[in-house]
JSON list of C-alpha atoms in Angstrom, two decimals:
[
{"chain": "B", "resi": 834, "resn": "UNK", "atom": "CA", "xyz": [85.44, 38.91, 82.15]},
{"chain": "B", "resi": 835, "resn": "UNK", "atom": "CA", "xyz": [83.20, 37.43, 79.57]},
{"chain": "B", "resi": 836, "resn": "UNK", "atom": "CA", "xyz": [85.76, 38.61, 76.52]},
{"chain": "B", "resi": 837, "resn": "UNK", "atom": "CA", "xyz": [85.85, 35.53, 74.39]},
{"chain": "B", "resi": 838, "resn": "UNK", "atom": "CA", "xyz": [81.88, 36.55, 73.74]},
{"chain": "B", "resi": 839, "resn": "UNK", "atom": "CA", "xyz": [82.67, 40.00, 73.66]},
{"chain": "B", "resi": 840, "resn": "UNK", "atom": "CA", "xyz": [84.77, 42.37, 75.10]},
{"chain": "B", "resi": 841, "resn": "UNK", "atom": "CA", "xyz": [84.53, 44.39, 78.57]},
{"chain": "B", "resi": 842, "resn": "UNK", "atom": "CA", "xyz": [83.45, 47.65, 76.98]},
{"chain": "B", "resi": 843, "resn": "UNK", "atom": "CA", "xyz": [81.34, 46.36, 74.48]},
{"chain": "B", "resi": 844, "resn": "UNK", "atom": "CA", "xyz": [79.64, 44.47, 77.50]},
{"chain": "B", "resi": 845, "resn": "UNK", "atom": "CA", "xyz": [79.94, 48.07, 79.84]},
{"chain": "B", "resi": 846, "resn": "UNK", "atom": "CA", "xyz": [78.47, 50.65, 76.88]},
{"chain": "B", "resi": 847, "resn": "UNK", "atom": "CA", "xyz": [77.48, 48.99, 73.18]},
{"chain": "B", "resi": 848, "resn": "UNK", "atom": "CA", "xyz": [75.05, 45.64, 75.05]},
{"chain": "B", "resi": 849, "resn": "UNK", "atom": "CA", "xyz": [73.14, 48.58, 77.64]},
{"chain": "B", "resi": 850, "resn": "UNK", "atom": "CA", "xyz": [72.90, 51.36, 75.00]},
{"chain": "B", "resi": 851, "resn": "UNK", "atom": "CA", "xyz": [70.32, 48.53, 72.50]},
{"chain": "B", "resi": 852, "resn": "UNK", "atom": "CA", "xyz": [69.16, 46.92, 76.33]},
{"chain": "B", "resi": 853, "resn": "UNK", "atom": "CA", "xyz": [68.51, 51.09, 76.70]},
{"chain": "B", "resi": 854, "resn": "UNK", "atom": "CA", "xyz": [66.79, 51.42, 73.44]},
{"chain": "B", "resi": 855, "resn": "UNK", "atom": "CA", "xyz": [64.79, 48.62, 73.05]},
{"chain": "B", "resi": 856, "resn": "UNK", "atom": "CA", "xyz": [63.18, 48.96, 76.24]},
{"chain": "B", "resi": 857, "resn": "UNK", "atom": "CA", "xyz": [62.34, 52.98, 75.49]},
{"chain": "B", "resi": 858, "resn": "UNK", "atom": "CA", "xyz": [60.90, 52.36, 71.94]},
{"chain": "B", "resi": 859, "resn": "UNK", "atom": "CA", "xyz": [59.35, 48.64, 72.90]},
{"chain": "B", "resi": 860, "resn": "UNK", "atom": "CA", "xyz": [57.37, 49.43, 76.00]},
{"chain": "B", "resi": 861, "resn": "UNK", "atom": "CA", "xyz": [56.90, 52.75, 75.15]},
{"chain": "B", "resi": 862, "resn": "UNK", "atom": "CA", "xyz": [55.36, 52.16, 71.61]},
{"chain": "B", "resi": 863, "resn": "UNK", "atom": "CA", "xyz": [53.09, 49.56, 73.50]},
{"chain": "B", "resi": 864, "resn": "UNK", "atom": "CA", "xyz": [51.75, 51.44, 76.02]},
{"chain": "B", "resi": 865, "resn": "UNK", "atom": "CA", "xyz": [50.86, 53.91, 73.60]},
{"chain": "B", "resi": 866, "resn": "UNK", "atom": "CA", "xyz": [48.45, 51.70, 72.22]},
{"chain": "B", "resi": 867, "resn": "UNK", "atom": "CA", "xyz": [46.41, 53.01, 75.19]},
{"chain": "B", "resi": 868, "resn": "UNK", "atom": "CA", "xyz": [45.45, 55.68, 74.14]},
{"chain": "B", "resi": 869, "resn": "UNK", "atom": "CA", "xyz": [45.71, 55.81, 70.28]},
{"chain": "B", "resi": 870, "resn": "UNK", "atom": "CA", "xyz": [43.60, 51.58, 69.49]},
{"chain": "B", "resi": 871, "resn": "UNK", "atom": "CA", "xyz": [40.34, 52.04, 70.11]},
{"chain": "B", "resi": 872, "resn": "UNK", "atom": "CA", "xyz": [39.54, 48.74, 71.74]},
{"chain": "B", "resi": 873, "resn": "UNK", "atom": "CA", "xyz": [43.03, 48.90, 73.66]},
{"chain": "B", "resi": 874, "resn": "UNK", "atom": "CA", "xyz": [41.08, 52.72, 75.55]},
{"chain": "B", "resi": 875, "resn": "UNK", "atom": "CA", "xyz": [37.56, 51.00, 75.57]},
{"chain": "B", "resi": 876, "resn": "UNK", "atom": "CA", "xyz": [39.09, 48.57, 78.01]},
{"chain": "B", "resi": 877, "resn": "UNK", "atom": "CA", "xyz": [41.46, 50.36, 80.22]},
{"chain": "B", "resi": 878, "resn": "UNK", "atom": "CA", "xyz": [40.04, 54.27, 79.91]},
{"chain": "B", "resi": 879, "resn": "UNK", "atom": "CA", "xyz": [38.97, 53.75, 83.55]},
{"chain": "B", "resi": 880, "resn": "UNK", "atom": "CA", "xyz": [41.93, 53.49, 84.51]},
{"chain": "B", "resi": 881, "resn": "UNK", "atom": "CA", "xyz": [43.03, 57.36, 83.23]},
{"chain": "B", "resi": 882, "resn": "UNK", "atom": "CA", "xyz": [44.56, 59.32, 85.65]},
{"chain": "B", "resi": 883, "resn": "UNK", "atom": "CA", "xyz": [43.11, 62.15, 83.44]},
{"chain": "B", "resi": 884, "resn": "UNK", "atom": "CA", "xyz": [40.18, 60.64, 81.84]},
{"chain": "B", "resi": 885, "resn": "UNK", "atom": "CA", "xyz": [39.37, 63.86, 79.68]},
{"chain": "B", "resi": 886, "resn": "UNK", "atom": "CA", "xyz": [43.55, 64.54, 78.14]},
{"chain": "B", "resi": 887, "resn": "UNK", "atom": "CA", "xyz": [43.62, 63.70, 74.78]},
{"chain": "B", "resi": 888, "resn": "UNK", "atom": "CA", "xyz": [47.53, 62.63, 73.20]},
{"chain": "B", "resi": 889, "resn": "UNK", "atom": "CA", "xyz": [46.86, 62.96, 69.25]},
{"chain": "B", "resi": 890, "resn": "UNK", "atom": "CA", "xyz": [49.51, 62.98, 65.89]},
{"chain": "B", "resi": 891, "resn": "UNK", "atom": "CA", "xyz": [50.70, 66.20, 67.00]},
{"chain": "B", "resi": 892, "resn": "UNK", "atom": "CA", "xyz": [51.76, 65.74, 70.46]},
{"chain": "B", "resi": 893, "resn": "UNK", "atom": "CA", "xyz": [53.42, 62.05, 69.17]},
{"chain": "B", "resi": 894, "resn": "UNK", "atom": "CA", "xyz": [55.64, 64.58, 66.46]},
{"chain": "B", "resi": 895, "resn": "UNK", "atom": "CA", "xyz": [57.02, 66.98, 68.49]},
{"chain": "B", "resi": 896, "resn": "UNK", "atom": "CA", "xyz": [58.35, 64.23, 71.11]},
{"chain": "B", "resi": 897, "resn": "UNK", "atom": "CA", "xyz": [59.95, 62.01, 68.57]},
{"chain": "B", "resi": 898, "resn": "UNK", "atom": "CA", "xyz": [61.46, 65.12, 67.52]},
{"chain": "B", "resi": 899, "resn": "UNK", "atom": "CA", "xyz": [63.42, 65.86, 70.95]},
{"chain": "B", "resi": 900, "resn": "UNK", "atom": "CA", "xyz": [63.54, 63.29, 72.37]},
{"chain": "B", "resi": 901, "resn": "UNK", "atom": "CA", "xyz": [64.83, 60.08, 69.45]},
{"chain": "B", "resi": 902, "resn": "UNK", "atom": "CA", "xyz": [67.67, 62.50, 68.31]},
{"chain": "B", "resi": 903, "resn": "UNK", "atom": "CA", "xyz": [68.93, 62.72, 72.23]},
{"chain": "B", "resi": 904, "resn": "UNK", "atom": "CA", "xyz": [68.69, 59.04, 72.21]},
{"chain": "B", "resi": 905, "resn": "UNK", "atom": "CA", "xyz": [70.92, 58.61, 69.25]},
{"chain": "B", "resi": 906, "resn": "UNK", "atom": "CA", "xyz": [73.26, 61.17, 69.31]},
{"chain": "B", "resi": 907, "resn": "UNK", "atom": "CA", "xyz": [73.07, 61.88, 73.14]},
{"chain": "B", "resi": 908, "resn": "UNK", "atom": "CA", "xyz": [72.85, 59.15, 75.17]},
{"chain": "B", "resi": 909, "resn": "UNK", "atom": "CA", "xyz": [75.52, 56.88, 73.40]},
{"chain": "B", "resi": 910, "resn": "UNK", "atom": "CA", "xyz": [78.36, 59.82, 74.91]},
{"chain": "B", "resi": 911, "resn": "UNK", "atom": "CA", "xyz": [76.83, 59.02, 78.09]},
{"chain": "B", "resi": 912, "resn": "UNK", "atom": "CA", "xyz": [78.36, 55.48, 78.45]},
{"chain": "B", "resi": 913, "resn": "UNK", "atom": "CA", "xyz": [81.32, 56.56, 76.50]},
{"chain": "B", "resi": 914, "resn": "UNK", "atom": "CA", "xyz": [82.36, 59.14, 79.16]},
{"chain": "B", "resi": 915, "resn": "UNK", "atom": "CA", "xyz": [80.85, 56.75, 81.82]},
{"chain": "B", "resi": 916, "resn": "UNK", "atom": "CA", "xyz": [82.96, 53.58, 80.76]},
{"chain": "B", "resi": 917, "resn": "UNK", "atom": "CA", "xyz": [85.75, 54.78, 82.56]},
{"chain": "B", "resi": 918, "resn": "UNK", "atom": "CA", "xyz": [83.68, 54.31, 85.53]},
{"chain": "B", "resi": 919, "resn": "UNK", "atom": "CA", "xyz": [81.37, 51.66, 84.63]},
{"chain": "B", "resi": 920, "resn": "UNK", "atom": "CA", "xyz": [84.63, 49.50, 84.07]},
{"chain": "B", "resi": 921, "resn": "UNK", "atom": "CA", "xyz": [85.87, 50.46, 88.18]},
{"chain": "B", "resi": 922, "resn": "UNK", "atom": "CA", "xyz": [82.35, 49.43, 89.40]},
{"chain": "B", "resi": 923, "resn": "UNK", "atom": "CA", "xyz": [80.74, 46.94, 87.27]},
{"chain": "B", "resi": 924, "resn": "UNK", "atom": "CA", "xyz": [81.54, 43.26, 87.94]},
{"chain": "B", "resi": 925, "resn": "UNK", "atom": "CA", "xyz": [81.59, 41.58, 84.38]},
{"chain": "B", "resi": 926, "resn": "UNK", "atom": "CA", "xyz": [82.26, 38.16, 85.12]},
{"chain": "B", "resi": 927, "resn": "UNK", "atom": "CA", "xyz": [80.42, 34.57, 84.10]},
{"chain": "B", "resi": 928, "resn": "UNK", "atom": "CA", "xyz": [80.11, 33.90, 87.87]},
{"chain": "B", "resi": 929, "resn": "UNK", "atom": "CA", "xyz": [76.32, 34.15, 88.91]},
{"chain": "B", "resi": 930, "resn": "UNK", "atom": "CA", "xyz": [76.26, 36.76, 92.03]},
{"chain": "B", "resi": 931, "resn": "UNK", "atom": "CA", "xyz": [74.99, 36.46, 95.03]},
{"chain": "B", "resi": 932, "resn": "UNK", "atom": "CA", "xyz": [72.62, 35.78, 97.16]},
{"chain": "B", "resi": 933, "resn": "UNK", "atom": "CA", "xyz": [74.13, 38.64, 99.96]},
{"chain": "B", "resi": 934, "resn": "UNK", "atom": "CA", "xyz": [74.90, 41.17, 96.42]},
{"chain": "B", "resi": 935, "resn": "UNK", "atom": "CA", "xyz": [71.60, 40.45, 95.41]},
{"chain": "B", "resi": 936, "resn": "UNK", "atom": "CA", "xyz": [69.78, 41.68, 97.91]},
{"chain": "B", "resi": 937, "resn": "UNK", "atom": "CA", "xyz": [72.38, 44.69, 98.60]},
{"chain": "B", "resi": 938, "resn": "UNK", "atom": "CA", "xyz": [71.65, 46.30, 95.05]},
{"chain": "B", "resi": 939, "resn": "UNK", "atom": "CA", "xyz": [67.96, 45.72, 96.47]},
{"chain": "B", "resi": 940, "resn": "UNK", "atom": "CA", "xyz": [67.74, 47.65, 98.50]},
{"chain": "B", "resi": 941, "resn": "UNK", "atom": "CA", "xyz": [70.58, 50.44, 98.06]},
{"chain": "B", "resi": 942, "resn": "UNK", "atom": "CA", "xyz": [69.36, 50.80, 93.89]},
{"chain": "B", "resi": 943, "resn": "UNK", "atom": "CA", "xyz": [66.17, 52.22, 93.98]},
{"chain": "B", "resi": 944, "resn": "UNK", "atom": "CA", "xyz": [66.67, 54.94, 97.24]},
{"chain": "B", "resi": 945, "resn": "UNK", "atom": "CA", "xyz": [69.69, 56.13, 95.57]},
{"chain": "B", "resi": 946, "resn": "UNK", "atom": "CA", "xyz": [67.70, 56.43, 92.51]},
{"chain": "B", "resi": 947, "resn": "UNK", "atom": "CA", "xyz": [65.17, 57.86, 94.65]},
{"chain": "B", "resi": 948, "resn": "UNK", "atom": "CA", "xyz": [67.63, 60.02, 96.07]},
{"chain": "B", "resi": 949, "resn": "UNK", "atom": "CA", "xyz": [69.16, 61.22, 93.36]},
{"chain": "B", "resi": 950, "resn": "UNK", "atom": "CA", "xyz": [65.63, 61.87, 91.50]},
{"chain": "B", "resi": 951, "resn": "UNK", "atom": "CA", "xyz": [63.71, 63.80, 94.72]},
{"chain": "B", "resi": 952, "resn": "UNK", "atom": "CA", "xyz": [66.36, 66.38, 95.40]},
{"chain": "B", "resi": 953, "resn": "UNK", "atom": "CA", "xyz": [67.63, 67.11, 91.80]},
{"chain": "B", "resi": 954, "resn": "UNK", "atom": "CA", "xyz": [63.74, 67.48, 90.42]},
{"chain": "B", "resi": 955, "resn": "UNK", "atom": "CA", "xyz": [62.91, 69.54, 93.27]},
{"chain": "B", "resi": 956, "resn": "UNK", "atom": "CA", "xyz": [66.10, 72.14, 92.10]},
{"chain": "B", "resi": 957, "resn": "UNK", "atom": "CA", "xyz": [65.57, 71.60, 88.53]},
{"chain": "B", "resi": 958, "resn": "UNK", "atom": "CA", "xyz": [62.24, 73.73, 90.25]},
{"chain": "B", "resi": 959, "resn": "UNK", "atom": "CA", "xyz": [63.81, 76.52, 90.98]},
{"chain": "B", "resi": 960, "resn": "UNK", "atom": "CA", "xyz": [63.25, 79.59, 89.50]},
{"chain": "B", "resi": 961, "resn": "UNK", "atom": "CA", "xyz": [65.86, 80.86, 87.96]},
{"chain": "B", "resi": 962, "resn": "UNK", "atom": "CA", "xyz": [66.14, 77.27, 86.49]},
{"chain": "B", "resi": 963, "resn": "UNK", "atom": "CA", "xyz": [63.14, 76.36, 85.83]},
{"chain": "B", "resi": 964, "resn": "UNK", "atom": "CA", "xyz": [62.12, 78.07, 82.73]},
{"chain": "B", "resi": 965, "resn": "UNK", "atom": "CA", "xyz": [65.50, 77.87, 80.93]},
{"chain": "B", "resi": 966, "resn": "UNK", "atom": "CA", "xyz": [65.48, 73.11, 81.64]},
{"chain": "B", "resi": 967, "resn": "UNK", "atom": "CA", "xyz": [62.39, 71.75, 82.93]},
{"chain": "B", "resi": 968, "resn": "UNK", "atom": "CA", "xyz": [59.84, 73.50, 81.39]},
{"chain": "B", "resi": 969, "resn": "UNK", "atom": "CA", "xyz": [60.25, 71.72, 78.69]},
{"chain": "B", "resi": 970, "resn": "UNK", "atom": "CA", "xyz": [59.79, 68.36, 80.33]},
{"chain": "B", "resi": 971, "resn": "UNK", "atom": "CA", "xyz": [56.42, 70.28, 81.41]},
{"chain": "B", "resi": 972, "resn": "UNK", "atom": "CA", "xyz": [55.49, 71.25, 77.61]},
{"chain": "B", "resi": 973, "resn": "UNK", "atom": "CA", "xyz": [52.26, 68.35, 78.64]},
{"chain": "B", "resi": 974, "resn": "UNK", "atom": "CA", "xyz": [50.56, 67.85, 81.91]},
{"chain": "B", "resi": 975, "resn": "UNK", "atom": "CA", "xyz": [49.27, 64.96, 80.41]},
{"chain": "B", "resi": 976, "resn": "UNK", "atom": "CA", "xyz": [52.25, 62.64, 80.05]},
{"chain": "B", "resi": 977, "resn": "UNK", "atom": "CA", "xyz": [52.05, 60.02, 78.35]},
{"chain": "B", "resi": 978, "resn": "UNK", "atom": "CA", "xyz": [54.73, 57.18, 77.48]},
{"chain": "B", "resi": 979, "resn": "UNK", "atom": "CA", "xyz": [57.69, 57.88, 75.38]},
{"chain": "B", "resi": 980, "resn": "UNK", "atom": "CA", "xyz": [58.02, 61.73, 76.55]},
{"chain": "B", "resi": 981, "resn": "UNK", "atom": "CA", "xyz": [59.74, 60.75, 80.09]},
{"chain": "B", "resi": 982, "resn": "UNK", "atom": "CA", "xyz": [62.70, 62.05, 78.43]},
{"chain": "B", "resi": 983, "resn": "UNK", "atom": "CA", "xyz": [61.96, 64.82, 76.85]},
{"chain": "B", "resi": 984, "resn": "UNK", "atom": "CA", "xyz": [64.99, 66.58, 78.56]},
{"chain": "B", "resi": 985, "resn": "UNK", "atom": "CA", "xyz": [65.91, 69.77, 77.46]},
{"chain": "B", "resi": 986, "resn": "UNK", "atom": "CA", "xyz": [70.09, 67.85, 76.49]},
{"chain": "B", "resi": 987, "resn": "UNK", "atom": "CA", "xyz": [71.09, 69.70, 80.55]},
{"chain": "B", "resi": 988, "resn": "UNK", "atom": "CA", "xyz": [68.64, 68.47, 82.36]},
{"chain": "B", "resi": 989, "resn": "UNK", "atom": "CA", "xyz": [68.43, 64.61, 79.75]},
{"chain": "B", "resi": 990, "resn": "UNK", "atom": "CA", "xyz": [72.61, 64.41, 81.48]},
{"chain": "B", "resi": 991, "resn": "UNK", "atom": "CA", "xyz": [70.84, 65.37, 85.38]},
{"chain": "B", "resi": 992, "resn": "UNK", "atom": "CA", "xyz": [68.96, 63.29, 84.83]},
{"chain": "B", "resi": 993, "resn": "UNK", "atom": "CA", "xyz": [71.45, 59.72, 84.42]},
{"chain": "B", "resi": 994, "resn": "UNK", "atom": "CA", "xyz": [72.14, 59.92, 87.57]},
{"chain": "B", "resi": 995, "resn": "UNK", "atom": "CA", "xyz": [68.90, 58.11, 88.90]},
{"chain": "B", "resi": 996, "resn": "UNK", "atom": "CA", "xyz": [69.77, 55.39, 87.01]},
{"chain": "B", "resi": 997, "resn": "UNK", "atom": "CA", "xyz": [73.49, 56.30, 87.63]},
{"chain": "B", "resi": 998, "resn": "UNK", "atom": "CA", "xyz": [74.10, 56.75, 91.43]},
{"chain": "B", "resi": 999, "resn": "UNK", "atom": "CA", "xyz": [73.06, 53.03, 92.76]},
{"chain": "B", "resi": 1000, "resn": "UNK", "atom": "CA", "xyz": [75.72, 51.18, 90.61]},
{"chain": "B", "resi": 1001, "resn": "UNK", "atom": "CA", "xyz": [77.96, 53.83, 91.00]},
{"chain": "B", "resi": 1002, "resn": "UNK", "atom": "CA", "xyz": [77.63, 53.36, 94.68]},
{"chain": "B", "resi": 1003, "resn": "UNK", "atom": "CA", "xyz": [76.55, 49.76, 95.31]},
{"chain": "B", "resi": 1004, "resn": "UNK", "atom": "CA", "xyz": [79.54, 47.82, 91.46]},
{"chain": "B", "resi": 1005, "resn": "UNK", "atom": "CA", "xyz": [76.64, 45.43, 90.35]},
{"chain": "B", "resi": 1006, "resn": "UNK", "atom": "CA", "xyz": [77.30, 42.40, 89.30]},
{"chain": "B", "resi": 1007, "resn": "UNK", "atom": "CA", "xyz": [77.10, 42.85, 85.20]},
{"chain": "B", "resi": 1008, "resn": "UNK", "atom": "CA", "xyz": [72.81, 40.76, 84.84]},
{"chain": "B", "resi": 1009, "resn": "UNK", "atom": "CA", "xyz": [72.15, 43.41, 88.05]},
{"chain": "B", "resi": 1010, "resn": "UNK", "atom": "CA", "xyz": [73.57, 46.57, 85.81]},
{"chain": "B", "resi": 1011, "resn": "UNK", "atom": "CA", "xyz": [70.71, 45.45, 82.84]},
{"chain": "B", "resi": 1012, "resn": "UNK", "atom": "CA", "xyz": [68.20, 44.01, 84.47]},
{"chain": "B", "resi": 1013, "resn": "UNK", "atom": "CA", "xyz": [68.46, 47.63, 86.77]},
{"chain": "B", "resi": 1014, "resn": "UNK", "atom": "CA", "xyz": [68.00, 49.05, 83.54]},
{"chain": "B", "resi": 1015, "resn": "UNK", "atom": "CA", "xyz": [65.90, 47.80, 82.52]},
{"chain": "B", "resi": 1016, "resn": "UNK", "atom": "CA", "xyz": [63.37, 48.67, 85.28]},
{"chain": "B", "resi": 1017, "resn": "UNK", "atom": "CA", "xyz": [64.50, 51.88, 85.83]},
{"chain": "B", "resi": 1018, "resn": "UNK", "atom": "CA", "xyz": [63.54, 52.21, 81.67]},
{"chain": "B", "resi": 1019, "resn": "UNK", "atom": "CA", "xyz": [60.18, 50.46, 82.49]},
{"chain": "B", "resi": 1020, "resn": "UNK", "atom": "CA", "xyz": [58.71, 52.51, 85.74]},
{"chain": "B", "resi": 1021, "resn": "UNK", "atom": "CA", "xyz": [59.38, 55.78, 83.94]},
{"chain": "B", "resi": 1022, "resn": "UNK", "atom": "CA", "xyz": [57.71, 55.06, 80.52]},
{"chain": "B", "resi": 1023, "resn": "UNK", "atom": "CA", "xyz": [55.24, 53.91, 83.52]},
{"chain": "B", "resi": 1024, "resn": "UNK", "atom": "CA", "xyz": [54.74, 56.31, 85.23]},
{"chain": "B", "resi": 1025, "resn": "UNK", "atom": "CA", "xyz": [54.63, 59.07, 82.15]},
{"chain": "B", "resi": 1026, "resn": "UNK", "atom": "CA", "xyz": [51.84, 56.62, 80.47]},
{"chain": "B", "resi": 1027, "resn": "UNK", "atom": "CA", "xyz": [48.89, 58.53, 81.69]},
{"chain": "B", "resi": 1028, "resn": "UNK", "atom": "CA", "xyz": [47.30, 55.38, 83.71]},
{"chain": "B", "resi": 1029, "resn": "UNK", "atom": "CA", "xyz": [47.02, 54.37, 87.28]},
{"chain": "B", "resi": 1030, "resn": "UNK", "atom": "CA", "xyz": [47.84, 50.51, 85.81]},
{"chain": "B", "resi": 1031, "resn": "UNK", "atom": "CA", "xyz": [47.78, 46.88, 88.44]},
{"chain": "B", "resi": 1032, "resn": "UNK", "atom": "CA", "xyz": [50.88, 46.39, 89.45]},
{"chain": "B", "resi": 1033, "resn": "UNK", "atom": "CA", "xyz": [52.26, 50.00, 90.10]},
{"chain": "B", "resi": 1034, "resn": "UNK", "atom": "CA", "xyz": [52.00, 51.09, 93.62]},
{"chain": "B", "resi": 1035, "resn": "UNK", "atom": "CA", "xyz": [53.12, 51.35, 97.14]},
{"chain": "B", "resi": 1036, "resn": "UNK", "atom": "CA", "xyz": [51.34, 50.59, 100.47]},
{"chain": "B", "resi": 1037, "resn": "UNK", "atom": "CA", "xyz": [50.92, 53.61, 101.52]},
{"chain": "B", "resi": 1038, "resn": "UNK", "atom": "CA", "xyz": [50.60, 56.44, 98.25]},
{"chain": "B", "resi": 1039, "resn": "UNK", "atom": "CA", "xyz": [48.94, 53.76, 96.16]},
{"chain": "B", "resi": 1040, "resn": "UNK", "atom": "CA", "xyz": [49.44, 54.26, 92.28]},
{"chain": "B", "resi": 1041, "resn": "UNK", "atom": "CA", "xyz": [53.48, 55.52, 91.09]},
{"chain": "B", "resi": 1042, "resn": "UNK", "atom": "CA", "xyz": [52.43, 56.20, 88.10]},
{"chain": "B", "resi": 1043, "resn": "UNK", "atom": "CA", "xyz": [49.27, 58.60, 89.28]},
{"chain": "B", "resi": 1044, "resn": "UNK", "atom": "CA", "xyz": [51.46, 59.39, 92.25]},
{"chain": "B", "resi": 1045, "resn": "UNK", "atom": "CA", "xyz": [54.02, 61.63, 89.33]},
{"chain": "B", "resi": 1046, "resn": "UNK", "atom": "CA", "xyz": [51.51, 61.44, 87.26]},
{"chain": "B", "resi": 1047, "resn": "UNK", "atom": "CA", "xyz": [50.42, 63.82, 89.41]},
{"chain": "B", "resi": 1048, "resn": "UNK", "atom": "CA", "xyz": [53.06, 65.87, 89.26]},
{"chain": "B", "resi": 1049, "resn": "UNK", "atom": "CA", "xyz": [52.36, 67.07, 85.24]},
{"chain": "B", "resi": 1050, "resn": "UNK", "atom": "CA", "xyz": [49.05, 68.10, 86.22]},
{"chain": "B", "resi": 1051, "resn": "UNK", "atom": "CA", "xyz": [50.25, 70.59, 89.67]},
{"chain": "B", "resi": 1052, "resn": "UNK", "atom": "CA", "xyz": [53.51, 70.60, 88.98]},
{"chain": "B", "resi": 1053, "resn": "UNK", "atom": "CA", "xyz": [54.91, 71.60, 92.37]},
{"chain": "B", "resi": 1054, "resn": "UNK", "atom": "CA", "xyz": [53.36, 68.41, 94.39]},
{"chain": "B", "resi": 1055, "resn": "UNK", "atom": "CA", "xyz": [55.29, 64.91, 93.85]},
{"chain": "B", "resi": 1056, "resn": "UNK", "atom": "CA", "xyz": [58.93, 65.33, 93.38]},
{"chain": "B", "resi": 1057, "resn": "UNK", "atom": "CA", "xyz": [60.11, 62.41, 94.02]},
{"chain": "B", "resi": 1058, "resn": "UNK", "atom": "CA", "xyz": [59.26, 58.24, 92.69]},
{"chain": "B", "resi": 1059, "resn": "UNK", "atom": "CA", "xyz": [57.58, 56.36, 95.87]},
{"chain": "B", "resi": 1060, "resn": "UNK", "atom": "CA", "xyz": [56.59, 59.47, 98.19]},
{"chain": "B", "resi": 1061, "resn": "UNK", "atom": "CA", "xyz": [58.68, 59.31, 100.90]},
{"chain": "B", "resi": 1062, "resn": "UNK", "atom": "CA", "xyz": [61.12, 62.51, 100.58]},
{"chain": "B", "resi": 1063, "resn": "UNK", "atom": "CA", "xyz": [57.85, 63.93, 99.06]},
{"chain": "B", "resi": 1064, "resn": "UNK", "atom": "CA", "xyz": [56.27, 63.26, 102.04]},
{"chain": "B", "resi": 1065, "resn": "UNK", "atom": "CA", "xyz": [59.51, 63.96, 104.65]},
{"chain": "B", "resi": 1066, "resn": "UNK", "atom": "CA", "xyz": [59.62, 67.62, 103.31]},
{"chain": "B", "resi": 1067, "resn": "UNK", "atom": "CA", "xyz": [55.85, 67.95, 102.71]},
{"chain": "B", "resi": 1068, "resn": "UNK", "atom": "CA", "xyz": [55.53, 68.30, 98.50]},
{"chain": "B", "resi": 1069, "resn": "UNK", "atom": "CA", "xyz": [52.59, 65.70, 98.35]},
{"chain": "B", "resi": 1070, "resn": "UNK", "atom": "CA", "xyz": [49.86, 68.49, 99.17]},
{"chain": "B", "resi": 1071, "resn": "UNK", "atom": "CA", "xyz": [46.32, 67.54, 97.63]},
{"chain": "B", "resi": 1072, "resn": "UNK", "atom": "CA", "xyz": [47.24, 64.83, 96.38]},
{"chain": "B", "resi": 1073, "resn": "UNK", "atom": "CA", "xyz": [45.40, 61.75, 98.95]},
{"chain": "B", "resi": 1074, "resn": "UNK", "atom": "CA", "xyz": [42.35, 63.64, 98.47]},
{"chain": "B", "resi": 1075, "resn": "UNK", "atom": "CA", "xyz": [43.21, 64.07, 94.86]},
{"chain": "B", "resi": 1076, "resn": "UNK", "atom": "CA", "xyz": [43.53, 60.26, 94.38]},
{"chain": "B", "resi": 1077, "resn": "UNK", "atom": "CA", "xyz": [40.54, 59.68, 96.25]},
{"chain": "B", "resi": 1078, "resn": "UNK", "atom": "CA", "xyz": [38.57, 61.98, 94.30]},
{"chain": "B", "resi": 1079, "resn": "UNK", "atom": "CA", "xyz": [39.55, 59.84, 91.37]},
{"chain": "B", "resi": 1080, "resn": "UNK", "atom": "CA", "xyz": [38.52, 56.77, 92.39]},
{"chain": "B", "resi": 1081, "resn": "UNK", "atom": "CA", "xyz": [35.31, 57.48, 92.88]},
{"chain": "B", "resi": 1082, "resn": "UNK", "atom": "CA", "xyz": [35.15, 59.41, 89.83]},
{"chain": "B", "resi": 1083, "resn": "UNK", "atom": "CA", "xyz": [36.75, 56.06, 88.40]},
{"chain": "B", "resi": 1084, "resn": "UNK", "atom": "CA", "xyz": [35.10, 52.60, 90.60]},
{"chain": "B", "resi": 1085, "resn": "UNK", "atom": "CA", "xyz": [32.08, 53.84, 91.13]},
{"chain": "B", "resi": 1086, "resn": "UNK", "atom": "CA", "xyz": [33.20, 54.75, 95.42]},
{"chain": "B", "resi": 1087, "resn": "UNK", "atom": "CA", "xyz": [35.09, 51.54, 95.30]},
{"chain": "B", "resi": 1088, "resn": "UNK", "atom": "CA", "xyz": [39.33, 51.13, 95.53]},
{"chain": "B", "resi": 1089, "resn": "UNK", "atom": "CA", "xyz": [40.59, 49.87, 92.84]},
{"chain": "B", "resi": 1090, "resn": "UNK", "atom": "CA", "xyz": [42.53, 46.89, 93.19]}
]
């Protein structure tokens, strides 16, 4: 226990909630500079997934008007309601996690996120569900970073499982819990940034940001995060060819580094 500094409930709810807010709006706001700061746009404009897309202030106002109230009113409830489970599964201890525990978390957390996100996301595209809930998230076919949680409230509840499922499965150390929240938030911000940025790629799929950007453009392709389950279920159709064409336009036939 870390009781001398803060009570356990605060370590498990207040601290991660503040971490979530600071990461989302800090990193998300910085990524907006890629579109709204002209010198930055001139520097990285060739990396924009959809070069003709031009987000404007009106788009940002609509995003903030939906996302910020949910972050302030709904998201704290996720931590409050989830506290009994977090208390059971997250190790609040001054001892550092072992290498074995770290290795298990590195394996289980991203895999569980891929499974939860792919199947819940695929389900949200069912015709009976899409128009009522998920269509809101697809309002923007060329999203920006802070649109990552532009959700219907019920979808926001469902997507808590993307990061939370693995936490329940593996029972991480508190520091790993914090690191996982940070990684998960930065990842979804990057994947909605609209840019193919360095350091966010896998060998076969390539840029994970571009992979998800294509989902917003094509609507019924690329439901997962890393492409593993999309490959398995055959929902990647057309992406490889689309990306190759983009690379030729962006880099004059040279592969992106």
